[in-house]
Short mmCIF file of C-alpha atoms and ligand atoms in Angstrom, two decimals:
data_model
loop_
_atom_site.label_atom_id
_atom_site.label_comp_id
_atom_site.label_asym_id
_atom_site.label_seq_id
_atom_site.Cartn_x
_atom_site.Cartn_y
_atom_site.Cartn_z
CA MET T 210 0.19 0.11 -0.24
CA ALA T 211 1.07 3.55 -0.91
CA ASP T 212 2.09 6.50 1.94
CA THR T 213 -0.82 9.31 2.93
CA PHE T 214 0.36 12.17 1.22
CA GLU T 215 0.78 14.37 3.54
CA TYR T 216 0.95 18.82 3.52
CA GLY T 217 -0.12 21.86 4.50
CA GLY T 218 -3.41 21.39 4.07
CA GLY T 219 -4.09 18.13 6.18
CA ARG T 220 -3.51 14.69 4.29
CA VAL T 221 -4.67 12.50 0.89
CA PRO T 222 -5.08 8.76 1.94
CA PRO T 223 -3.53 6.66 -1.78
CA GLY T 224 -5.79 6.16 -3.92
CA GLU T 225 -8.01 9.27 -3.61
CA VAL T 226 -8.15 12.21 -5.23
CA ARG T 227 -9.15 15.69 -2.87
CA HIS T 228 -10.46 18.98 -4.77
CA THR T 229 -9.61 21.21 -1.95
CA ARG T 230 -9.22 25.36 -1.09
CA TYR T 231 -6.03 26.03 0.87
CA ALA T 232 -6.38 30.00 2.70
CA ILE T 233 -2.95 31.80 2.01
CA SER T 234 -3.76 35.32 3.75
CA GLU T 235 -6.96 37.63 4.53
CA THR T 236 -8.59 40.28 2.80
CA PHE T 237 -9.32 43.60 4.02
CA LEU T 238 -13.02 42.42 5.04
CA GLY T 239 -11.06 39.36 6.64
CA ASP T 240 -12.52 37.41 4.60
CA PRO T 241 -9.63 34.15 3.70
CA ILE T 242 -8.12 34.67 0.59
CA ARG T 243 -7.65 30.77 -0.69
CA VAL T 244 -5.85 28.60 -3.60
CA PRO T 245 -7.74 26.20 -5.34
CA VAL T 246 -6.03 22.62 -4.34
CA THR T 247 -6.71 19.64 -6.59
CA VAL T 248 -4.59 16.48 -5.10
CA VAL T 249 -4.31 13.28 -6.88
CA ASN T 250 -2.86 10.16 -4.85
CA GLY T 251 -1.76 7.18 -6.55
CA GLU T 252 -2.66 4.00 -5.12
CA ARG T 253 1.26 2.88 -6.00
CA ASP T 254 4.18 5.00 -4.27
CA GLY T 255 6.81 6.88 -6.26
CA PRO T 256 7.88 10.44 -6.24
CA SER T 257 5.48 13.84 -5.29
CA VAL T 258 4.72 16.44 -8.57
CA PHE T 259 3.02 20.69 -7.82
CA VAL T 260 1.72 21.75 -10.82
CA SER T 261 1.15 25.74 -10.52
CA ALA T 262 -0.39 28.30 -12.65
CA ALA T 263 -1.29 32.02 -12.47
CA VAL T 264 2.07 33.40 -9.79
CA HIS T 265 1.20 35.90 -12.31
CA GLY T 266 -2.55 36.40 -11.92
CA ASP T 267 -3.53 37.64 -15.90
CA GLU T 268 -1.36 34.68 -17.20
CA LEU T 269 -3.79 32.32 -17.94
CA ASN T 270 -2.93 29.10 -20.23
CA GLY T 271 -1.52 27.58 -17.15
CA VAL T 272 -4.43 27.41 -15.08
CA LYS T 273 -6.32 25.86 -18.62
CA VAL T 274 -3.23 23.04 -18.00
CA ALA T 275 -3.80 22.66 -14.62
CA HIS T 276 -8.08 22.18 -15.27
CA ASP T 277 -6.99 19.04 -17.86
CA VAL T 278 -4.18 17.90 -15.37
CA ALA T 279 -6.21 17.48 -12.57
CA ALA T 280 -9.15 15.40 -14.52
CA ARG T 281 -6.70 13.58 -16.23
CA TYR T 282 -4.97 11.37 -13.73
CA ASP T 283 -6.83 8.60 -12.25
CA PRO T 284 -5.05 7.35 -8.80
CA SER T 285 -5.33 4.14 -10.30
CA ASP T 286 -2.35 5.05 -13.27
CA LEU T 287 -0.76 6.63 -10.60
CA ALA T 288 2.72 5.96 -9.08
CA GLY T 289 2.94 9.35 -6.45
CA THR T 290 1.61 12.15 -6.13
CA LEU T 291 0.02 15.01 -7.97
CA LEU T 292 -0.55 18.83 -6.28
CA VAL T 293 -1.48 20.65 -8.56
CA VAL T 294 -2.62 23.97 -7.70
CA HIS T 295 -4.86 25.83 -10.49
CA VAL T 296 -4.22 29.55 -9.18
CA VAL T 297 -1.29 30.67 -7.12
CA ASN T 298 -2.16 33.98 -6.63
CA PRO T 299 -6.18 35.35 -6.05
CA PRO T 300 -5.71 38.63 -5.65
CA GLY T 301 -3.80 38.93 -9.23
CA TYR T 302 -6.30 36.65 -11.06
CA LEU T 303 -9.45 37.93 -9.05
CA ALA T 304 -8.44 42.37 -10.85
CA GLN T 305 -6.87 40.31 -14.15
CA GLN T 306 -3.47 41.41 -13.59
CA ARG T 307 0.41 40.37 -12.73
CA TYR T 308 1.32 42.02 -9.90
CA LEU T 309 -0.49 41.25 -6.67
CA PRO T 310 -2.84 44.29 -5.84
CA ILE T 311 -2.79 47.27 -4.03
CA TYR T 312 1.22 47.02 -3.35
CA ASP T 313 2.27 45.81 -7.07
CA GLN T 314 4.21 43.56 -5.82
CA ASP T 315 5.73 41.27 -7.88
CA LEU T 316 4.75 37.66 -5.54
CA ASN T 317 7.01 35.70 -8.39
CA ARG T 318 9.18 37.61 -6.28
CA SER T 319 8.81 36.24 -3.07
CA PHE T 320 9.36 33.02 -2.01
CA PRO T 321 10.09 31.69 -0.60
CA GLY T 322 8.71 34.56 2.15
CA ASN T 323 8.95 35.66 5.78
CA GLU T 324 5.79 35.22 8.00
CA ARG T 325 6.07 38.53 9.84
CA SER T 326 7.29 40.40 6.69
CA THR T 327 5.26 42.03 3.70
CA PRO T 328 1.92 40.64 1.92
CA ALA T 329 3.98 39.43 -0.81
CA GLN T 330 5.74 37.47 1.96
CA ARG T 331 3.41 36.02 3.64
CA ILE T 332 1.42 35.22 1.11
CA ALA T 333 4.42 33.24 -0.44
CA ASN T 334 5.47 31.84 2.86
CA GLU T 335 2.33 29.79 2.83
CA LEU T 336 2.58 28.59 -0.72
CA TYR T 337 5.55 27.46 0.48
CA THR T 338 5.83 25.94 3.59
CA GLY T 339 2.01 24.40 3.31
CA LEU T 340 2.30 23.31 -0.27
CA PHE T 341 5.92 23.46 -2.48
CA SER T 342 8.14 22.83 0.02
CA TRP T 343 6.07 19.50 0.23
CA CYS T 344 6.92 17.73 -3.07
CA ASP T 345 10.04 16.17 -4.93
CA TYR T 346 9.83 18.02 -7.77
CA GLY T 347 7.61 20.94 -9.63
CA VAL T 348 5.99 22.90 -12.63
CA ASP T 349 4.64 26.55 -12.80
CA LEU T 350 3.13 27.62 -15.94
CA HIS T 351 3.80 31.03 -16.83
CA THR T 352 2.91 33.09 -20.33
CA SER T 353 4.73 36.08 -21.65
CA THR T 354 4.13 39.04 -20.14
CA ARG T 355 1.27 41.70 -21.28
CA GLY T 356 2.12 43.32 -24.59
CA ARG T 357 4.53 40.47 -25.76
CA THR T 358 4.24 36.76 -27.10
CA THR T 359 6.96 34.01 -26.24
CA MET T 360 7.34 31.02 -28.35
CA PHE T 361 6.47 27.32 -26.08
CA HIS T 362 10.03 27.23 -23.78
CA VAL T 363 11.74 25.40 -20.37
CA ARG T 364 13.62 27.61 -18.27
CA ALA T 365 15.61 26.21 -15.82
CA GLN T 366 18.59 25.67 -13.06
CA THR T 367 20.36 22.74 -15.38
CA GLU T 368 23.15 22.42 -13.01
CA HIS T 369 21.09 21.00 -10.77
CA ASP T 370 19.88 17.50 -11.20
CA GLY T 371 17.02 17.08 -11.13
CA ALA T 372 16.30 20.19 -12.23
CA ALA T 373 17.80 19.26 -15.80
CA ARG T 374 16.11 15.37 -15.51
CA LEU T 375 12.38 17.86 -15.62
CA ALA T 376 13.30 19.65 -18.21
CA GLU T 377 14.78 17.24 -20.71
CA ALA T 378 12.01 15.29 -19.95
CA PHE T 379 9.21 18.48 -20.22
CA GLY T 380 10.71 17.85 -24.39
CA ALA T 381 10.12 21.25 -25.57
CA ASN T 382 12.61 22.46 -27.72
CA VAL T 383 13.78 25.07 -25.80
CA VAL T 384 15.90 24.87 -22.89
CA LEU T 385 17.02 28.82 -21.36
CA ALA T 386 19.69 27.69 -18.35
CA GLY T 387 20.87 29.07 -15.95
CA ILE T 388 18.31 31.69 -15.44
CA GLY T 389 17.86 33.65 -11.98
CA GLU T 390 19.28 31.73 -9.94
CA GLU T 391 18.44 33.72 -6.69
CA ASP T 392 15.23 35.83 -7.97
CA ASN T 393 12.98 34.42 -5.35
CA SER T 394 11.00 33.12 -7.77
CA ILE T 395 8.93 29.18 -7.37
CA ARG T 396 11.53 28.29 -9.41
CA SER T 397 14.77 29.39 -7.34
CA SER T 398 13.40 28.85 -4.07
CA CYS T 399 11.77 25.19 -4.48
CA THR T 400 15.32 24.12 -6.68
CA ASN T 401 17.52 25.81 -4.49
CA ARG T 402 15.57 23.73 -1.09
CA GLY T 403 15.48 20.44 -2.58
CA THR T 404 13.02 20.70 -4.99
CA PRO T 405 13.98 20.59 -8.56
CA THR T 406 11.41 22.90 -10.07
CA ILE T 407 11.03 23.94 -14.13
CA THR T 408 9.09 27.23 -15.39
CA VAL T 409 7.21 26.47 -18.73
CA GLU T 410 6.47 29.68 -20.70
CA MET T 411 4.24 29.88 -23.50
CA GLY T 412 2.43 32.46 -25.82
CA GLU T 413 0.52 35.24 -24.48
CA ALA T 414 -1.39 36.87 -21.21
CA HIS T 415 -4.96 36.72 -21.57
CA ARG T 416 -5.97 33.59 -23.66
CA PHE T 417 -6.39 30.26 -23.20
CA GLN T 418 -3.97 28.90 -26.43
CA ARG T 419 -4.84 25.39 -27.44
CA PRO T 420 -1.54 24.66 -29.17
CA HIS T 421 0.89 25.65 -25.71
CA VAL T 422 -2.25 23.93 -23.62
CA GLU T 423 -2.13 20.42 -25.58
CA ARG T 424 1.72 21.29 -25.91
CA ALA T 425 1.95 21.85 -22.23
CA SER T 426 -0.17 18.80 -21.43
CA ALA T 427 1.99 16.35 -23.08
CA GLY T 428 5.34 17.39 -20.79
CA ILE T 429 3.32 17.11 -17.80
CA GLU T 430 2.41 13.38 -18.61
CA SER T 431 6.31 13.13 -20.17
CA VAL T 432 7.62 14.55 -16.77
CA LEU T 433 5.11 11.74 -15.43
CA THR T 434 6.08 9.20 -17.23
CA ASP T 435 10.15 9.68 -16.82
CA LEU T 436 9.34 9.85 -13.76
CA GLY T 437 7.40 6.46 -13.34
CA MET T 438 4.10 7.56 -11.58
CA TYR T 439 2.49 7.04 -15.42
CA ASP T 440 2.17 4.78 -18.21
CA GLY T 441 2.77 7.62 -20.96
CA GLU T 442 4.41 9.13 -23.41
CA ARG T 443 8.26 10.01 -23.37
CA LEU T 444 8.35 13.36 -25.06
CA SER T 445 11.86 13.59 -27.29
CA PRO T 446 11.70 16.55 -29.36
CA THR T 447 12.91 16.84 -33.54
CA TRP T 448 15.26 19.58 -32.33
CA ARG T 449 16.68 21.31 -29.39
CA ARG T 450 18.38 23.95 -28.02
CA VAL T 451 19.99 24.32 -24.34
CA VAL T 452 19.93 27.73 -24.28
CA ASN T 453 23.60 29.83 -21.98
CA ALA T 454 20.67 32.52 -20.30
CA ARG T 455 23.68 34.65 -19.38
CA THR T 456 25.63 34.82 -22.24
CA GLU T 457 24.36 33.06 -25.25
CA LYS T 458 20.85 34.78 -25.30
CA ALA T 459 19.83 39.02 -25.50
CA TRP T 460 16.82 41.70 -25.13
CA VAL T 461 16.89 43.73 -28.66
CA ARG T 462 16.11 46.72 -27.80
CA SER T 463 14.79 49.23 -29.38
CA ASP T 464 16.77 53.02 -29.49
CA ALA T 465 13.74 54.99 -30.83
CA GLY T 466 10.59 55.91 -30.20
CA GLY T 467 7.44 55.55 -32.31
CA LEU T 468 5.00 53.16 -33.67
CA VAL T 469 6.78 49.71 -34.54
CA ASP T 470 6.42 47.94 -37.71
CA LEU T 471 7.88 43.63 -37.26
CA HIS T 472 9.56 42.20 -39.94
CA VAL T 473 10.14 38.60 -38.13
CA GLU T 474 7.71 36.30 -36.56
CA ARG T 475 7.87 34.20 -33.04
CA ALA T 476 9.57 31.61 -33.53
CA SER T 477 11.70 31.75 -36.69
CA VAL T 478 15.91 31.97 -37.42
CA VAL T 479 16.74 36.27 -38.39
CA GLU T 480 20.75 36.10 -39.48
CA GLY T 481 22.56 38.69 -37.37
CA GLY T 482 22.48 42.21 -38.78
CA GLU T 483 18.79 41.44 -40.15
CA ALA T 484 16.17 44.28 -39.53
CA ILE T 485 13.88 42.61 -36.99
CA CYS T 486 11.55 46.07 -36.87
CA THR T 487 11.55 49.11 -38.17
CA VAL T 488 10.28 52.10 -35.61
CA HIS T 489 8.51 55.05 -37.34
CA ASP T 490 7.86 57.78 -36.09
CA HIS T 491 3.90 59.51 -36.67
CA PHE T 492 5.01 62.00 -38.98
CA GLY T 493 5.96 58.79 -41.48
CA THR T 494 9.34 61.52 -42.17
CA GLU T 495 12.01 58.92 -39.73
CA GLU T 496 12.71 55.20 -39.04
CA HIS T 497 14.80 54.02 -37.04
CA VAL T 498 15.99 50.08 -37.80
CA VAL T 499 16.35 47.89 -34.77
CA ARG T 500 18.95 44.11 -35.87
CA ALA T 501 19.31 41.28 -35.21
CA PRO T 502 23.18 41.27 -32.90
CA PHE T 503 23.79 37.41 -33.82
CA THR T 504 22.25 35.01 -35.52
CA GLY T 505 19.32 33.91 -33.48
CA LEU T 506 16.04 32.01 -33.12
CA VAL T 507 12.55 34.74 -31.87
CA VAL T 508 11.35 33.06 -28.30
CA GLY T 509 10.12 36.85 -27.79
CA LEU T 510 9.08 38.63 -29.37
CA LEU T 511 7.03 42.86 -29.50
CA GLN T 512 2.32 42.27 -29.78
CA ASN T 513 1.62 46.44 -28.62
CA PRO T 514 3.05 47.39 -31.45
CA VAL T 515 3.85 50.67 -29.54
CA ALA T 516 7.95 51.35 -28.21
CA GLN T 517 10.97 53.78 -26.70
CA PRO T 518 14.09 53.72 -26.05
CA GLY T 519 15.26 50.76 -24.27
CA HIS T 520 12.30 49.04 -24.69
CA PRO T 521 12.39 45.12 -25.71
CA VAL T 522 11.56 44.27 -28.91
CA CYS T 523 12.87 40.64 -29.69
CA HIS T 524 13.76 37.85 -27.21
CA LEU T 525 16.68 36.21 -29.27
CA VAL T 526 18.96 33.57 -28.32
CA SER T 527 22.21 32.22 -30.74
CA VAL T 528 21.89 29.09 -32.39
CA ASP T 529 24.56 27.21 -34.12
CA GLU T 530 24.15 26.20 -37.71
CA GLU T 531 23.36 22.31 -37.33
CA THR T 532 20.22 23.85 -35.10
CA ARG T 533 19.26 25.95 -37.68
CA ALA T 534 18.54 23.35 -40.16
CA ALA T 535 17.66 21.92 -38.21
CA ILE T 536 14.57 24.07 -36.94
CA GLU T 537 13.93 25.43 -40.71
CA ALA T 538 13.81 21.96 -41.76
CA ALA T 539 10.97 20.96 -38.35
CA SER T 540 8.77 24.20 -39.81
ZN1 ZN J 857 4.92 35.03 -15.59
#
């Protein structure tokens, strides 16, 4: 018989599914702020994995993934435990905004939190000590910030074996490695404290984008399969690029303000020196061309078509000739 799964919100015996709400703070009215949580505890022993969404309250693709994942697995098919935190940041989610309202704090820069500090720190502490820290592994789901879009990719601290394993098993084409090692995100805080966790980035805020949602659900199945928790499909992408986030990627920025005319598409490869966009003044008399500093894959791209000096227009990761050929063959 497998183990009862214990966490800050209670105990779930093997073979059971529990849908519950876990209190993380209180509103001005003194009412509880609670996150919806599903625990699926398998009939057989195995690791525990959390899947979390909407720590940035307007990033909805992950909420749909969590919704699908929570309904997909039956305890009789599972060895180990799946803990789904459907909405990590309820105040942001209710306001449909990225940050915690009132103080405009980024909950995903507040982990692992502190029980005697700010509202964001206390909320993070409740989430970390009550939920995430009880798991062996984690997958935290994100989208691009409002006004931008991102191709499907994974971020991981691949110097940790567990995180490297998850990043590989998830099956994304692009992995940003060594990114934000102490940024107080869910990913870095959990990884550095013994719960290796990856971040998945996909698409735009304020949307359910079906292809991304399905791919992320398949990635989670692949992770569970790799960990021996489920008998499913283990993904292996046709090409894969692990990028050193310090040296092999760049945010390409405009040096002028104005209207942006984009010349490239998300997930395409641009040549070093090629025009990424042209920024026009409103009179149509001046233009400023933003060029790729190196040959790279367009991972992130501006959507809101205005810019000012310093505005990021394109997130570019370098690719070698071999990867480039594989990307072009696959598209
Ligand atoms: Zn996010």
